[in-house]
Amino acid sequence: MSKRKTAGIRKIEHPDRALSYFKPEKKVLLLIAIGGIGFNGGMIAGPYFEGRLAQCLYECIQGQADSRDMLRLAAVYLSVIFFVQLMRTLKRFSGARLRNDLSRNMRHMLYNGIVHMSREEVVRESTGAIMTKAVADVDASAQGMQQVTTEIFDTGVLLSSYLGMLLVYDWRLTLFACLFIPVAYVLALSLKGPVMRINERFKQTAGRLNQETLDRVNNAVTYRVYGREQDRDESYEKILTEYEKNAVVSNLWGSATTPVYNTIAMSGILFIIWFGGKNVLGTGWTVWDIGMFTTFVSCYTKFAQKVSMSARMFNHMQRALVSWRRIKPLFRDYVELPRPEQGLSVERIHVENVAVSYPGYAPVLKDISFEAF
């Protein structure tokens, strides 16, 4: 393989450590940091300008402002949102690049480990299980590692920005409204065990299905000759049915929890409607106009939605952890395969009295001699 083709493939030191795969990606991580801070930090502009536009519209109706004020405010709003979306594009592109690089380097190290497995290890690890680990588990691990990286900004920076804005508008109301937020995270943490067990069972079933598929394809003629085709079909259907059930349960736990987390996080809107209305009427803890009330509601809604998404993401990371634990034993120090010399020309090959055997076993073939032209 030429140097140009291998330029993107990195040899990883300590391949059984997840952090080792981040070290070659410093430039990509820097772009993710820039895009993440710019996008998530600028997201608070949305609720702010939505509130100002609502207030400006109210003032236009009351004759205290005109359409030019609305247009100027809308132009500034669009400019800010355009910048925020540019940062979002940079963040997503860099995140996708990071996931692809992690997946590529992990597969490179994993394939090298598989090639150098001993016969005993190959027998212990079925072909179907190795296929599942080399394809599905590597993808799940790379995606989980990428999500952890971007979640630092999506959860840390964005939630901090929203929470800071809410506290500035009314810190007492913010504390009341956020009483339900910890409940969503506690629930996500309590589901760690079931999520990991269900996903582990799903991965094991996928490995058995792959193994059964290979066996069914490779030995189809043999089973037909000996009249065992129907038995193998019934066995395959049984494993396929088990795989489908585990896949449904795994996907259900991955997606059905989102509405639950969202409902819990959004429960605080009841306090906002009641006490926020008092603020607008001038009988609450602070004095608001319509724009401030609109900004607070919009900001809290986005804050609660992000809380529910981050709680769900926590369960997705648990599923990725299952995949990482499955492929971790297959990672080992990189061993360079010998490469043939370039430009070597052989006109005749002479082999005499050779034997073929597995290490530690009697020769399968011996006293082989031949000559090739």
Short mmCIF file of C-alpha atoms in Angstrom, two decimals:
data_model
loop_
_atom_site.label_atom_id
_atom_site.label_comp_id
_atom_site.label_asym_id
_atom_site.label_seq_id
_atom_site.Cartn_x
_atom_site.Cartn_y
_atom_site.Cartn_z
CA MET A 1 0.00 0.00 0.00
CA SER A 2 1.44 3.35 -1.00
CA LYS A 3 2.13 6.20 1.38
CA ARG A 4 -0.59 8.26 -0.22
CA LYS A 5 -3.23 5.62 0.48
CA THR A 6 -2.20 5.14 4.09
CA ALA A 7 -1.85 8.84 4.92
CA GLY A 8 -5.20 8.96 6.73
CA ILE A 9 -4.73 5.74 8.71
CA ARG A 10 -3.11 6.18 12.11
CA LYS A 11 -1.28 3.57 14.16
CA ILE A 12 -2.70 3.97 17.66
CA GLU A 13 -0.66 3.43 20.78
CA HIS A 14 -2.59 1.65 23.54
CA PRO A 15 -5.52 0.77 21.24
CA ASP A 16 -7.52 -0.66 24.15
CA ARG A 17 -7.87 2.86 25.63
CA ALA A 18 -10.61 5.04 24.19
CA LEU A 19 -8.68 8.29 24.75
CA SER A 20 -5.85 7.05 22.51
CA TYR A 21 -8.08 7.49 19.45
CA PHE A 22 -8.63 11.19 20.21
CA LYS A 23 -4.94 12.13 20.25
CA PRO A 24 -4.48 12.22 16.42
CA GLU A 25 -7.64 14.34 16.04
CA LYS A 26 -6.48 17.58 17.67
CA LYS A 27 -7.34 19.80 14.67
CA VAL A 28 -10.82 18.31 14.34
CA LEU A 29 -11.42 18.69 18.08
CA LEU A 30 -10.39 22.36 17.84
CA LEU A 31 -12.95 22.94 15.07
CA ILE A 32 -15.61 21.20 17.15
CA ALA A 33 -14.74 23.47 20.09
CA ILE A 34 -14.98 26.63 17.96
CA GLY A 35 -18.23 25.59 16.33
CA GLY A 36 -19.70 24.26 19.58
CA ILE A 37 -18.98 27.39 21.58
CA GLY A 38 -20.13 29.70 18.78
CA PHE A 39 -23.34 27.78 18.08
CA ASN A 40 -24.43 26.91 21.61
CA GLY A 41 -23.36 30.25 23.04
CA GLY A 42 -25.34 32.05 20.35
CA MET A 43 -28.48 29.96 20.82
CA ILE A 44 -29.66 32.28 23.57
CA ALA A 45 -30.07 34.94 20.88
CA GLY A 46 -33.16 33.11 19.61
CA PRO A 47 -35.32 33.49 22.74
CA TYR A 48 -34.04 37.03 23.32
CA PHE A 49 -34.96 38.31 19.86
CA GLU A 50 -38.26 36.41 19.86
CA GLY A 51 -39.21 38.30 22.99
CA ARG A 52 -38.05 41.65 21.57
CA LEU A 53 -39.99 41.07 18.35
CA ALA A 54 -43.14 40.25 20.34
CA GLN A 55 -42.67 43.43 22.39
CA CYS A 56 -41.99 45.50 19.26
CA LEU A 57 -45.17 44.15 17.66
CA TYR A 58 -47.13 45.12 20.79
CA GLU A 59 -45.61 48.61 20.68
CA CYS A 60 -46.49 48.93 16.98
CA ILE A 61 -50.11 48.11 17.78
CA GLN A 62 -50.08 50.70 20.57
CA GLY A 63 -48.55 53.29 18.23
CA GLN A 64 -45.31 53.49 20.22
CA ALA A 65 -43.20 52.07 17.34
CA ASP A 66 -43.45 51.69 13.57
CA SER A 67 -42.59 49.14 10.91
CA ARG A 68 -39.04 50.46 10.51
CA ASP A 69 -38.27 49.51 14.11
CA MET A 70 -39.60 46.02 13.43
CA LEU A 71 -37.54 45.69 10.23
CA ARG A 72 -34.32 46.83 11.92
CA LEU A 73 -34.85 44.37 14.76
CA ALA A 74 -35.67 41.57 12.31
CA ALA A 75 -32.54 42.32 10.25
CA VAL A 76 -30.31 42.11 13.32
CA TYR A 77 -32.07 38.89 14.36
CA LEU A 78 -31.50 37.29 10.95
CA SER A 79 -27.83 38.31 10.95
CA VAL A 80 -27.25 36.76 14.36
CA ILE A 81 -29.10 33.56 13.44
CA PHE A 82 -27.09 33.31 10.20
CA PHE A 83 -23.84 33.41 12.19
CA VAL A 84 -25.17 30.85 14.68
CA GLN A 85 -26.13 28.48 11.86
CA LEU A 86 -22.67 28.84 10.31
CA MET A 87 -21.18 27.74 13.64
CA ARG A 88 -23.69 24.89 13.72
CA THR A 89 -22.57 23.76 10.25
CA LEU A 90 -18.92 23.84 11.35
CA LYS A 91 -19.75 21.87 14.48
CA ARG A 92 -21.75 19.18 12.67
CA PHE A 93 -19.25 18.80 9.85
CA SER A 94 -16.38 18.48 12.31
CA GLY A 95 -18.38 16.01 14.41
CA ALA A 96 -19.05 13.83 11.37
CA ARG A 97 -15.37 14.03 10.42
CA LEU A 98 -14.39 12.98 13.95
CA ARG A 99 -16.78 10.01 13.88
CA ASN A 100 -15.45 8.83 10.51
CA ASP A 101 -11.82 9.16 11.62
CA LEU A 102 -12.48 7.30 14.86
CA SER A 103 -14.32 4.51 13.04
CA ARG A 104 -11.56 4.18 10.43
CA ASN A 105 -8.71 4.04 12.94
CA MET A 106 -10.58 1.67 15.22
CA ARG A 107 -11.29 -0.70 12.33
CA HIS A 108 -7.66 -0.52 11.24
CA MET A 109 -6.48 -1.57 14.69
CA LEU A 110 -9.26 -4.12 15.08
CA TYR A 111 -8.54 -5.83 11.75
CA ASN A 112 -4.86 -5.99 12.65
CA GLY A 113 -5.79 -7.68 15.91
CA ILE A 114 -8.09 -10.16 14.14
CA VAL A 115 -5.38 -11.08 11.62
CA HIS A 116 -2.97 -11.93 14.45
CA MET A 117 -5.45 -13.94 16.52
CA SER A 118 -4.35 -17.46 17.46
CA ARG A 119 -6.29 -20.51 16.32
CA GLU A 120 -7.70 -20.98 19.82
CA GLU A 121 -8.99 -17.39 19.85
CA VAL A 122 -10.58 -17.80 16.41
CA VAL A 123 -12.35 -20.97 17.56
CA ARG A 124 -13.52 -19.28 20.75
CA GLU A 125 -14.81 -16.21 18.85
CA SER A 126 -17.33 -17.32 16.24
CA THR A 127 -17.18 -15.74 12.80
CA GLY A 128 -20.61 -14.19 13.27
CA ALA A 129 -19.57 -12.55 16.54
CA ILE A 130 -16.39 -11.17 14.94
CA MET A 131 -18.44 -9.75 12.04
CA THR A 132 -20.84 -8.06 14.44
CA LYS A 133 -17.99 -6.55 16.46
CA ALA A 134 -16.04 -5.41 13.38
CA VAL A 135 -19.05 -3.66 11.83
CA ALA A 136 -21.89 -2.77 14.22
CA ASP A 137 -19.92 -2.48 17.47
CA VAL A 138 -17.18 -0.31 15.94
CA ASP A 139 -19.78 2.05 14.47
CA ALA A 140 -21.66 2.25 17.78
CA SER A 141 -18.45 2.91 19.72
CA ALA A 142 -17.26 5.62 17.31
CA GLN A 143 -20.66 7.30 17.36
CA GLY A 144 -20.76 7.21 21.16
CA MET A 145 -17.28 8.73 21.42
CA GLN A 146 -18.25 11.49 18.98
CA GLN A 147 -21.48 12.16 20.90
CA VAL A 148 -19.58 12.45 24.18
CA THR A 149 -17.34 15.07 22.56
CA THR A 150 -20.16 17.18 21.14
CA GLU A 151 -22.29 16.71 24.26
CA ILE A 152 -19.72 18.71 26.20
CA PHE A 153 -20.86 21.76 24.26
CA ASP A 154 -24.49 20.81 23.69
CA THR A 155 -25.03 20.13 27.39
CA GLY A 156 -22.39 22.19 29.15
CA VAL A 157 -22.28 25.42 27.13
CA LEU A 158 -25.87 25.49 25.88
CA LEU A 159 -27.58 24.57 29.16
CA SER A 160 -25.33 27.00 31.05
CA SER A 161 -26.26 29.78 28.61
CA TYR A 162 -29.99 29.08 28.91
CA LEU A 163 -29.84 28.73 32.69
CA GLY A 164 -27.84 31.95 33.07
CA MET A 165 -30.37 33.83 30.96
CA LEU A 166 -33.29 32.46 32.99
CA LEU A 167 -31.63 33.44 36.27
CA VAL A 168 -31.07 37.00 35.05
CA TYR A 169 -34.77 37.43 34.21
CA ASP A 170 -36.10 35.95 37.49
CA TRP A 171 -33.93 33.73 39.67
CA ARG A 172 -36.75 32.72 42.02
CA LEU A 173 -39.02 31.57 39.21
CA THR A 174 -36.09 29.78 37.56
CA LEU A 175 -35.41 27.74 40.72
CA PHE A 176 -39.09 26.75 40.97
CA ALA A 177 -39.33 25.83 37.28
CA CYS A 178 -36.15 23.73 37.39
CA LEU A 179 -37.31 21.56 40.29
CA PHE A 180 -38.24 18.77 37.86
CA ILE A 181 -34.99 18.82 35.87
CA PRO A 182 -33.01 16.56 38.24
CA VAL A 183 -35.83 14.01 38.10
CA ALA A 184 -35.18 13.42 34.38
CA TYR A 185 -31.46 12.81 34.97
CA VAL A 186 -32.10 10.53 37.96
CA LEU A 187 -34.49 8.49 35.84
CA ALA A 188 -31.93 8.24 33.02
CA LEU A 189 -29.29 7.09 35.53
CA SER A 190 -31.64 4.48 37.01
CA LEU A 191 -32.20 2.97 33.55
CA LYS A 192 -28.47 2.35 33.05
CA GLY A 193 -28.63 -1.31 34.04
CA PRO A 194 -31.66 -2.32 31.91
CA VAL A 195 -30.39 -0.42 28.85
CA MET A 196 -26.97 -2.10 28.97
CA ARG A 197 -28.41 -5.59 29.55
CA ILE A 198 -30.92 -5.29 26.73
CA ASN A 199 -28.32 -3.95 24.30
CA GLU A 200 -25.84 -6.69 25.24
CA ARG A 201 -28.49 -9.32 24.57
CA PHE A 202 -29.27 -7.71 21.22
CA LYS A 203 -25.59 -7.71 20.19
CA GLN A 204 -25.20 -11.37 21.14
CA THR A 205 -28.27 -12.30 19.11
CA ALA A 206 -26.92 -10.36 16.11
CA GLY A 207 -23.69 -12.35 16.32
CA ARG A 208 -25.55 -15.67 16.38
CA LEU A 209 -27.68 -14.59 13.42
CA ASN A 210 -24.57 -13.69 11.40
CA GLN A 211 -22.98 -17.02 12.25
CA GLU A 212 -26.12 -18.92 11.29
CA THR A 213 -26.37 -17.00 8.01
CA LEU A 214 -22.79 -17.88 7.07
CA ASP A 215 -23.35 -21.52 7.95
CA ARG A 216 -26.58 -21.63 5.96
CA VAL A 217 -24.90 -20.15 2.87
CA ASN A 218 -21.68 -22.15 3.00
CA ASN A 219 -23.30 -25.53 3.71
CA ALA A 220 -26.58 -25.18 1.81
CA VAL A 221 -25.74 -27.97 -0.65
CA THR A 222 -24.59 -30.32 2.12
CA TYR A 223 -27.79 -29.84 4.12
CA ARG A 224 -29.88 -30.45 1.00
CA VAL A 225 -27.99 -33.64 0.09
CA TYR A 226 -28.43 -35.10 3.57
CA GLY A 227 -32.05 -33.98 3.93
CA ARG A 228 -31.43 -31.52 6.77
CA GLU A 229 -32.50 -28.38 4.91
CA GLN A 230 -35.86 -28.08 6.66
CA ASP A 231 -34.27 -28.47 10.11
CA ARG A 232 -31.76 -25.74 9.36
CA ASP A 233 -34.52 -23.48 8.02
CA GLU A 234 -36.47 -23.92 11.26
CA SER A 235 -33.34 -23.18 13.31
CA TYR A 236 -32.63 -20.07 11.26
CA GLU A 237 -36.20 -18.80 11.63
CA LYS A 238 -35.97 -19.29 15.39
CA ILE A 239 -32.78 -17.23 15.65
CA LEU A 240 -34.19 -14.60 13.29
CA THR A 241 -37.33 -14.25 15.40
CA GLU A 242 -35.23 -13.86 18.55
CA TYR A 243 -33.11 -11.21 16.82
CA GLU A 244 -36.20 -9.26 15.72
CA LYS A 245 -37.64 -9.28 19.25
CA ASN A 246 -34.39 -8.09 20.80
CA ALA A 247 -34.02 -5.40 18.12
CA VAL A 248 -37.53 -4.07 18.84
CA VAL A 249 -36.92 -4.01 22.60
CA SER A 250 -33.53 -2.32 22.17
CA ASN A 251 -34.92 0.38 19.87
CA LEU A 252 -37.92 0.85 22.16
CA TRP A 253 -35.71 1.63 25.14
CA GLY A 254 -33.68 3.95 22.96
CA SER A 255 -36.59 6.04 21.65
CA ALA A 256 -39.56 5.66 24.00
CA THR A 257 -37.79 7.36 26.90
CA THR A 258 -37.52 10.72 25.09
CA PRO A 259 -41.20 11.74 25.55
CA VAL A 260 -40.97 10.75 29.22
CA TYR A 261 -37.89 12.89 29.81
CA ASN A 262 -39.45 15.77 27.86
CA THR A 263 -42.69 15.61 29.87
CA ILE A 264 -40.81 15.67 33.17
CA ALA A 265 -38.58 18.57 32.12
CA MET A 266 -41.49 20.61 30.71
CA SER A 267 -43.52 20.30 33.94
CA GLY A 268 -41.91 23.51 35.16
CA ILE A 269 -43.88 25.50 32.55
CA LEU A 270 -46.83 25.41 35.00
CA PHE A 271 -44.89 27.59 37.46
CA ILE A 272 -43.86 29.92 34.63
CA ILE A 273 -47.42 30.49 33.43
CA TRP A 274 -48.66 31.25 36.95
CA PHE A 275 -45.81 33.28 38.44
CA GLY A 276 -44.70 34.74 35.09
CA GLY A 277 -48.22 36.04 34.56
CA LYS A 278 -48.01 37.79 37.91
CA ASN A 279 -44.74 39.41 36.83
CA VAL A 280 -46.46 40.84 33.73
CA LEU A 281 -49.33 42.14 35.88
CA GLY A 282 -46.84 43.76 38.25
CA THR A 283 -47.77 41.65 41.27
CA GLY A 284 -44.92 39.12 41.13
CA TRP A 285 -41.31 38.98 42.23
CA THR A 286 -40.22 41.29 39.40
CA VAL A 287 -41.79 43.43 36.69
CA TRP A 288 -41.97 42.07 33.13
CA ASP A 289 -43.35 43.28 29.86
CA ILE A 290 -44.79 40.95 27.23
CA GLY A 291 -41.42 40.62 25.50
CA MET A 292 -39.67 39.47 28.69
CA PHE A 293 -42.42 36.93 29.39
CA THR A 294 -42.15 35.60 25.82
CA THR A 295 -38.36 35.39 26.09
CA PHE A 296 -38.54 33.51 29.39
CA VAL A 297 -41.08 30.99 28.09
CA SER A 298 -39.14 30.43 24.85
CA CYS A 299 -35.83 30.09 26.69
CA TYR A 300 -37.22 27.61 29.22
CA THR A 301 -38.89 25.54 26.49
CA LYS A 302 -35.60 25.17 24.63
CA PHE A 303 -33.82 24.51 27.93
CA ALA A 304 -36.25 21.71 28.86
CA GLN A 305 -36.06 20.14 25.40
CA LYS A 306 -32.27 20.08 25.61
CA VAL A 307 -32.44 18.51 29.06
CA SER A 308 -34.64 15.69 27.72
CA MET A 309 -32.29 15.16 24.76
CA SER A 310 -29.21 15.04 26.96
CA ALA A 311 -30.92 12.54 29.28
CA ARG A 312 -31.72 10.35 26.27
CA MET A 313 -28.16 10.78 25.02
CA PHE A 314 -26.96 9.42 28.34
CA ASN A 315 -28.80 6.15 27.59
CA HIS A 316 -27.29 6.10 24.08
CA MET A 317 -23.82 6.43 25.58
CA GLN A 318 -24.55 3.43 27.78
CA ARG A 319 -25.36 1.43 24.68
CA ALA A 320 -22.08 2.57 23.10
CA LEU A 321 -20.25 1.47 26.24
CA VAL A 322 -21.60 -2.05 25.73
CA SER A 323 -20.16 -2.11 22.20
CA TRP A 324 -16.78 -0.78 23.41
CA ARG A 325 -16.53 -3.50 26.04
CA ARG A 326 -17.26 -6.13 23.39
CA ILE A 327 -14.52 -5.02 20.98
CA LYS A 328 -11.92 -3.95 23.57
CA PRO A 329 -10.43 -7.50 24.00
CA LEU A 330 -9.75 -7.63 20.24
CA PHE A 331 -7.51 -4.55 20.30
CA ARG A 332 -3.81 -5.26 20.68
CA ASP A 333 -0.52 -3.62 19.82
CA TYR A 334 -0.11 -3.01 16.11
CA VAL A 335 2.03 -5.54 14.24
CA GLU A 336 3.20 -4.56 10.76
CA LEU A 337 2.56 -7.24 8.16
CA PRO A 338 5.54 -8.07 5.90
CA ARG A 339 5.26 -6.54 2.47
CA PRO A 340 6.59 -8.10 -0.73
CA GLU A 341 9.46 -6.35 -2.45
CA GLN A 342 8.44 -4.08 -5.28
CA GLY A 343 9.43 -5.15 -8.79
CA LEU A 344 10.19 -8.76 -7.80
CA SER A 345 9.88 -11.06 -10.81
CA VAL A 346 9.70 -14.83 -10.37
CA GLU A 347 9.79 -17.13 -13.39
CA ARG A 348 9.82 -20.47 -11.56
CA ILE A 349 8.88 -21.70 -8.06
CA HIS A 350 10.25 -24.99 -6.76
CA VAL A 351 8.81 -26.50 -3.54
CA GLU A 352 10.10 -29.76 -2.10
CA ASN A 353 9.11 -31.86 0.94
CA VAL A 354 7.01 -29.26 2.80
CA ALA A 355 4.29 -29.87 5.41
CA VAL A 356 1.23 -27.89 6.52
CA SER A 357 -0.01 -27.88 10.12
CA TYR A 358 -1.54 -25.62 12.78
CA PRO A 359 0.76 -24.66 15.67
CA GLY A 360 0.80 -27.47 18.23
CA TYR A 361 -1.01 -29.97 15.98
CA ALA A 362 0.09 -32.85 13.77
CA PRO A 363 0.66 -32.00 10.07
CA VAL A 364 -2.46 -31.98 7.96
CA LEU A 365 -0.44 -32.34 4.75
CA LYS A 366 3.19 -33.49 4.44
CA ASP A 367 5.84 -34.47 1.87
CA ILE A 368 4.48 -31.99 -0.67
CA SER A 369 6.66 -31.21 -3.68
CA PHE A 370 5.80 -29.27 -6.79
CA GLU A 371 7.21 -26.86 -9.34
CA ALA A 372 5.35 -23.89 -10.82
CA PHE A 373 6.25 -21.88 -13.94
#
